[in-house]
Amino acid sequence: MSISTADVIVTSPGRNFVTLKIVTSDGIVGWGDATLNGRELSVASYLRDHLASTLVGRDEDRIEDTWQYLYRGAYWRRGPVTMAAIAAVDMALWDIKAKKAGVPLYQLLGGASRDKLRVYAHASGNDYETLARAIRGYVDEGYTAVRIQTGVPGLNRVYGVSDTAKPGERYDYEPAHRAADGSAATRPEEEDWDTPAYLRHVPSIFEKVREEFGPELRLLHDAHHRMSPIEAARLAKSLEPYDLFWLEDVTPGEDQEAFRLVRQHSTTPLATGEVFNSVHDYRTLITERLIDYVRSAPTHTGGVTGMKKLLDFAGIYGIRSGIHGPTDVSPIGMAAALHIDLAIHNFGIQEYMPHNELTLETFRTSYTFDRGFLHPGDNPGLGVELDEELAARHPYTAAYLPVNRLLDGTVHDW
């Protein structure tokens, strides 16, 4: 038996997704997610124009060998486009192997290490009243962990904060913007940013949240890489009284040594890595224990194989998982994350942003949510199947993540 075909499907049921379909010579289908938000066609081309022909005829069971063949054989290594393409191949091959075995993927990763997976929700608001209504809604649904994002006085729009949802209303957050009429975007939108105003405002919001919702609710916050190391240290220190579950992406992660300064000044737990795409991006962060949670997603980190290598390495140093789970990872990528979560020893928490109804009609899933917890389900393989007929009805539409600028016009991290 061998790989017969490898086809790339780009669809946009509300947002853009890149899916790889691998079919074996005996007709077994495997699905992989290669979505790279705002750069989807780059990965689709990499798969279609460079990898697909090299897969045909290969033994679908040789997953590790195929991973190394794609990673080492091209000479050009790592990077988000390459690793997302490898991820799609890897997921599809694991999907096939588990389907052939007739078991859910987590059984091939060592079996379940727990019965269910704690997830965190996203609550946001331009003012405290709107934010509090959103938090109450999630608490009522059984969530025990909530990410808190707030508007900043004087700024019209802040990345990660909904400016369209009504108070308390669930919103389908998509940070990659299209044109106002829903047509293809021609360039990114631009948002402004004021670090001093943010540093003054955020601690007051967490003080109110703790006062209203008590000490038991796990609170998280994402700083979106916007602080310099000393600003990050100040923020982490100022949030210590409010006992955060984690503070995420507090400073640009590619400067791994910068986290030493934050650690020197604060005991607030730190998470980072959603923009990383290999274990090498974490080497200093992990070996010096400068973070507490690894934030990569299988879709952007070489699939199940790449993510498992990373989390095994992190586990040696007592660092836990906090896998990236936004709506710009398709349900296939989300399912891969959940199977890994269930199997690994060092699970921490899983990000969960539910996909919209149109996406879930296009990607049929077996994972389930119940009172703040997820389970990947027990269907063979990943437990997700793409409806190709529905996918064909939703063509790709260009969308871009915003560009962030300081008030003086300087392009800034976001």
XYZ file of C-alpha atoms in Angstrom:
414
model
C 0.000 0.000 0.000
C 1.138 3.555 -0.689
C -0.027 7.134 -1.144
C -2.084 7.407 -4.324
C -3.034 11.106 -4.396
C -2.403 14.303 -2.424
C -4.794 17.166 -3.150
C -5.024 20.675 -1.696
C -8.431 22.204 -0.924
C -8.772 25.903 -0.109
C -12.166 26.902 1.233
C -13.678 29.857 3.094
C -16.809 28.992 5.097
C -16.648 32.286 6.982
C -12.834 32.360 7.019
C -10.056 30.770 4.941
C -8.754 27.238 5.509
C -6.158 25.141 3.690
C -6.771 21.384 3.816
C -4.666 18.509 2.493
C -6.430 15.312 1.391
C -4.250 12.211 1.095
C -5.745 9.025 -0.353
C -4.001 5.661 -0.181
C -3.957 3.022 -2.898
C -6.620 1.086 -0.978
C -8.894 4.136 -0.689
C -8.312 5.334 2.872
C -8.566 9.117 3.207
C -6.508 11.227 5.596
C -7.034 14.916 6.312
C -4.494 17.561 7.361
C -4.722 21.260 8.271
C -2.242 23.729 6.700
C -3.989 27.016 7.462
C -1.689 30.017 7.941
C -3.843 33.045 8.695
C -3.371 35.816 6.123
C -0.840 33.748 4.117
C -2.995 30.761 3.163
C -2.117 30.660 -0.532
C 1.605 30.515 0.241
C 1.121 27.203 2.039
C -1.331 25.919 -0.568
C 1.293 26.548 -3.253
C 4.031 24.894 -1.187
C 1.883 21.789 -0.840
C 0.503 21.707 -4.366
C 3.593 22.771 -6.306
C 6.399 21.253 -4.246
C 5.287 18.471 -1.884
C 2.343 16.642 -3.467
C 4.339 14.979 -6.231
C 6.991 13.775 -3.756
C 4.351 12.014 -1.652
C 2.787 9.859 -4.356
C 4.074 6.302 -4.093
C 5.461 6.679 -0.554
C 4.496 4.194 2.160
C 1.802 5.935 4.225
C 2.865 4.058 7.364
C 6.358 5.592 7.453
C 5.285 8.754 9.247
C 8.539 9.632 11.026
C 10.563 8.939 7.894
C 8.240 11.131 5.809
C 8.460 13.926 8.387
C 12.260 13.879 8.275
C 12.232 13.575 4.468
C 10.156 16.752 4.162
C 11.990 18.634 6.934
C 15.585 17.780 6.046
C 15.343 16.948 2.373
C 14.360 20.411 1.101
C 17.531 22.050 2.549
C 15.430 25.124 3.566
C 14.191 24.313 7.064
C 11.596 25.629 9.469
C 9.566 28.778 8.937
C 5.763 28.999 9.155
C 5.030 28.085 5.528
C 7.261 25.002 5.499
C 6.139 23.753 8.906
C 2.430 24.261 8.167
C 2.835 22.244 4.959
C 4.671 19.465 6.812
C 1.971 19.596 9.494
C -0.774 18.902 6.973
C 1.046 15.865 5.587
C 1.807 14.564 9.066
C -1.789 14.955 10.336
C -3.171 13.218 7.262
C -0.805 10.258 7.686
C -1.657 9.895 11.380
C -5.350 10.117 10.449
C -4.852 7.262 7.962
C -2.851 5.117 10.378
C -5.467 5.436 13.136
C -8.305 4.722 10.686
C -6.502 1.579 9.512
C -6.166 0.521 13.158
C -9.830 1.370 13.811
C -9.019 3.550 16.833
C -9.023 7.265 17.707
C -5.609 8.822 17.213
C -4.893 9.300 20.915
C -4.755 5.515 21.322
C -1.722 5.405 19.013
C -0.030 8.127 21.075
C -0.050 6.017 24.229
C -3.715 6.147 25.158
C -5.571 8.617 27.342
C -3.774 10.219 30.293
C -6.986 11.910 31.482
C -10.729 11.743 30.919
C -11.347 15.274 29.639
C -9.546 18.484 28.719
C -9.977 21.777 30.544
C -10.375 24.654 28.083
C -10.422 28.410 28.379
C -12.803 30.823 26.684
C -12.225 34.323 25.303
C -14.019 37.210 27.016
C -13.506 40.774 25.853
C -15.080 44.201 26.000
C -14.271 47.796 25.273
C -15.449 48.636 28.793
C -15.730 46.690 32.026
C -19.503 46.258 31.918
C -19.355 44.570 28.500
C -16.427 42.410 29.571
C -18.151 41.327 32.791
C -21.299 40.252 30.922
C -19.157 38.100 28.638
C -17.387 36.503 31.615
C -20.711 35.756 33.330
C -21.950 34.082 30.175
C -18.960 31.741 30.077
C -19.146 30.984 33.798
C -22.805 30.064 33.338
C -21.763 27.629 30.590
C -19.412 25.886 33.013
C -16.072 27.371 32.012
C -13.525 27.442 34.817
C -10.931 29.436 32.865
C -11.407 32.651 30.865
C -9.002 34.839 28.909
C -9.570 38.513 29.718
C -8.986 41.139 26.994
C -9.987 44.753 27.419
C -10.213 47.923 25.417
C -7.841 50.742 26.343
C -9.135 54.286 26.921
C -8.117 56.543 24.049
C -7.692 53.716 21.502
C -10.465 53.078 19.005
C -9.664 49.426 18.437
C -7.480 46.925 20.284
C -6.455 43.616 18.715
C -8.207 40.709 20.416
C -11.148 42.813 21.618
C -14.494 42.669 19.844
C -15.814 46.061 18.777
C -18.940 44.689 17.087
C -20.559 42.310 19.573
C -23.394 43.548 21.739
C -22.921 43.376 25.528
C -22.710 39.759 26.646
C -23.135 38.444 23.112
C -20.944 35.574 21.860
C -18.896 36.717 18.900
C -17.183 34.789 16.128
C -13.829 36.513 16.363
C -11.840 36.694 13.123
C -8.831 39.006 13.304
C -8.026 38.722 9.570
C -10.112 41.452 7.983
C -11.835 41.494 4.598
C -13.302 44.549 2.930
C -16.344 46.096 4.610
C -18.694 44.423 2.111
C -17.108 40.991 2.703
C -15.118 41.012 -0.533
C -11.369 40.428 -0.782
C -9.121 42.795 1.126
C -6.377 44.576 -0.807
C -4.227 45.556 2.178
C -4.175 45.120 5.957
C -6.082 47.462 8.219
C -3.984 49.540 10.616
C -4.598 49.848 14.351
C -2.991 52.222 16.844
C -1.349 51.381 20.147
C -0.301 53.171 23.359
C 1.794 51.072 25.750
C 1.762 53.459 28.752
C -2.051 53.727 28.612
C -2.315 49.935 28.454
C 0.041 49.407 31.397
C -1.973 51.856 33.496
C -5.352 50.381 32.565
C -4.995 46.593 32.600
C -4.306 46.047 36.331
C -7.466 47.996 37.238
C -9.531 45.672 35.047
C -8.139 42.545 36.696
C -8.775 44.063 40.124
C -12.460 44.442 39.224
C -12.675 40.944 37.722
C -11.198 39.333 40.833
C -13.468 41.359 43.089
C -16.589 40.297 41.174
C -15.745 36.706 40.206
C -13.650 35.576 43.147
C -10.398 33.631 43.486
C -11.421 30.316 41.906
C -11.910 31.403 38.296
C -8.711 30.905 36.296
C -7.808 34.159 34.556
C -5.549 34.487 31.512
C -4.363 37.480 29.526
C -2.629 37.897 26.148
C -0.296 40.881 25.707
C 0.276 40.121 21.991
C 4.062 40.716 22.068
C 3.638 44.457 22.596
C 5.978 45.098 25.541
C 9.700 45.671 25.682
C 11.377 43.348 28.229
C 11.295 45.944 31.039
C 7.689 46.883 30.218
C 6.830 43.170 30.254
C 8.432 42.811 33.668
C 6.402 45.767 34.953
C 3.162 44.287 33.624
C 3.841 40.837 35.075
C 4.696 42.356 38.459
C 1.603 44.587 38.484
C -0.670 41.595 37.798
C 0.750 39.383 40.557
C -1.975 40.322 43.107
C -4.649 38.920 40.768
C -3.168 35.402 40.529
C -3.219 34.873 36.753
C -3.206 31.348 35.363
C -0.845 32.792 32.769
C 0.321 35.960 31.056
C 0.812 35.263 27.357
C 3.220 36.692 24.762
C 4.318 39.451 27.081
C 7.311 40.367 24.859
C 8.406 39.225 21.370
C 9.343 35.583 21.767
C 12.095 35.404 19.162
C 14.351 37.180 21.685
C 14.295 34.251 24.065
C 16.820 35.759 26.468
C 14.475 38.727 27.094
C 12.304 36.475 29.265
C 15.121 36.320 31.830
C 14.366 39.922 32.775
C 10.656 39.201 33.219
C 11.413 36.177 35.397
C 13.718 38.250 37.605
C 10.911 40.615 38.509
C 7.759 38.478 38.719
C 6.322 35.102 39.622
C 3.339 35.494 37.255
C 3.253 32.321 35.087
C 4.273 32.957 31.474
C 3.107 31.386 28.218
C 4.379 31.944 24.690
C 4.934 30.319 21.324
C 1.877 30.572 19.082
C 4.023 32.231 16.393
C 6.795 29.622 16.785
C 7.050 26.635 14.462
C 9.711 24.281 15.838
C 11.257 23.008 19.033
C 14.373 25.081 18.258
C 12.416 28.314 18.809
C 11.998 27.279 22.455
C 15.438 25.952 23.371
C 16.485 28.717 25.774
C 12.946 29.286 27.051
C 12.603 25.628 28.011
C 16.071 24.727 29.262
C 16.217 27.834 31.487
C 12.574 27.399 32.557
C 11.722 30.936 31.433
C 8.135 30.004 30.556
C 5.506 27.768 32.109
C 3.331 26.902 29.087
C 4.080 26.066 25.442
C 1.606 27.766 23.077
C 2.312 26.281 19.636
C -0.338 24.556 17.525
C 0.146 21.293 15.600
C -0.949 23.129 12.423
C 2.041 25.482 12.629
C 4.608 23.192 14.260
C 4.981 20.194 11.985
C 1.803 18.354 12.915
C 1.351 15.612 15.493
C 4.958 14.445 15.142
C 6.458 17.928 15.524
C 4.192 18.886 18.416
C 4.865 15.643 20.267
C 8.629 16.204 19.999
C 8.213 19.720 21.416
C 5.971 18.714 24.319
C 8.147 15.754 25.285
C 11.117 18.134 25.452
C 9.125 20.663 27.504
C 7.938 17.949 29.869
C 11.497 17.136 30.912
C 11.686 20.652 32.391
C 8.251 20.633 34.026
C 6.695 22.896 31.402
C 3.119 22.178 30.355
C 1.028 22.519 27.221
C -1.322 25.366 26.368
C -1.940 24.612 22.705
C -3.080 27.460 20.455
C -6.705 26.884 19.439
C -8.118 29.898 17.552
C -10.663 29.825 14.737
C -7.854 30.304 12.209
C -6.867 26.695 12.911
C -9.387 24.461 11.145
C -11.396 21.795 12.995
C -8.870 19.275 11.645
C -6.040 21.097 13.399
C -8.158 21.464 16.525
C -8.859 17.729 16.581
C -5.140 16.965 16.254
C -4.470 19.195 19.268
C -7.122 17.446 21.356
C -5.768 13.963 20.640
C -2.291 15.120 21.687
C -3.719 16.832 24.798
C -5.472 13.674 25.908
C -2.367 11.525 25.542
C 0.518 13.614 26.890
C 1.501 13.660 30.547
C 2.233 17.403 30.785
C -1.126 18.793 29.655
C -1.929 22.257 31.016
C -4.981 23.731 29.312
C -6.443 24.044 25.801
C -7.519 27.266 24.098
C -11.029 26.917 22.653
C -12.718 29.297 20.256
C -15.751 27.505 18.774
C -15.970 27.669 14.985
C -19.044 29.174 13.385
C -21.926 26.996 12.187
C -20.931 27.221 8.528
C -17.424 25.948 9.309
C -18.824 23.068 11.368
C -21.158 22.109 8.533
C -18.189 21.983 6.174
C -15.903 20.135 8.614
C -17.850 17.400 10.433
C -16.307 16.800 13.844
C -16.546 14.205 16.603
C -15.046 16.258 19.423
C -17.482 17.411 22.092
C -17.757 20.239 24.620
C -19.319 19.814 28.061
C -19.285 22.403 30.867
C -15.823 23.820 30.259
C -14.169 20.626 29.013
C -13.505 19.036 25.606
C -12.954 15.455 24.448
C -11.723 14.457 20.970
C -14.251 11.634 20.627
C -13.678 7.988 19.801
C -14.193 7.897 16.048
C -11.266 6.256 14.219
C -8.540 8.679 13.174
C -8.738 12.388 13.933
C -12.532 12.283 13.926
C -12.994 15.095 11.378
C -14.151 14.770 7.758
C -14.323 17.559 5.175
C -17.490 17.828 3.071
C -15.845 18.610 -0.263
C -19.102 19.589 -1.942
C -19.810 22.224 0.692
C -16.175 23.344 0.679
C -16.372 24.021 -3.063
C -19.233 26.484 -2.491
C -17.016 28.795 -0.427
C -14.054 30.074 -2.449
C -10.999 31.718 -0.969
C -11.376 35.410 -0.178
C -8.253 37.429 0.656
C -8.063 38.612 4.266
C -5.192 40.122 6.249
C -4.250 40.459 9.885
C -4.007 44.121 10.939
C -0.782 46.088 11.175
C -0.158 47.719 14.544
C 1.320 51.225 14.892
C 2.322 53.353 17.855
C 0.662 56.757 18.099
C 3.669 58.344 16.366
C 3.161 56.068 13.352
C 5.922 53.510 14.066
C 5.040 49.936 13.055
C 4.919 47.945 16.283
C 4.503 44.358 17.476
C 0.902 43.355 17.987
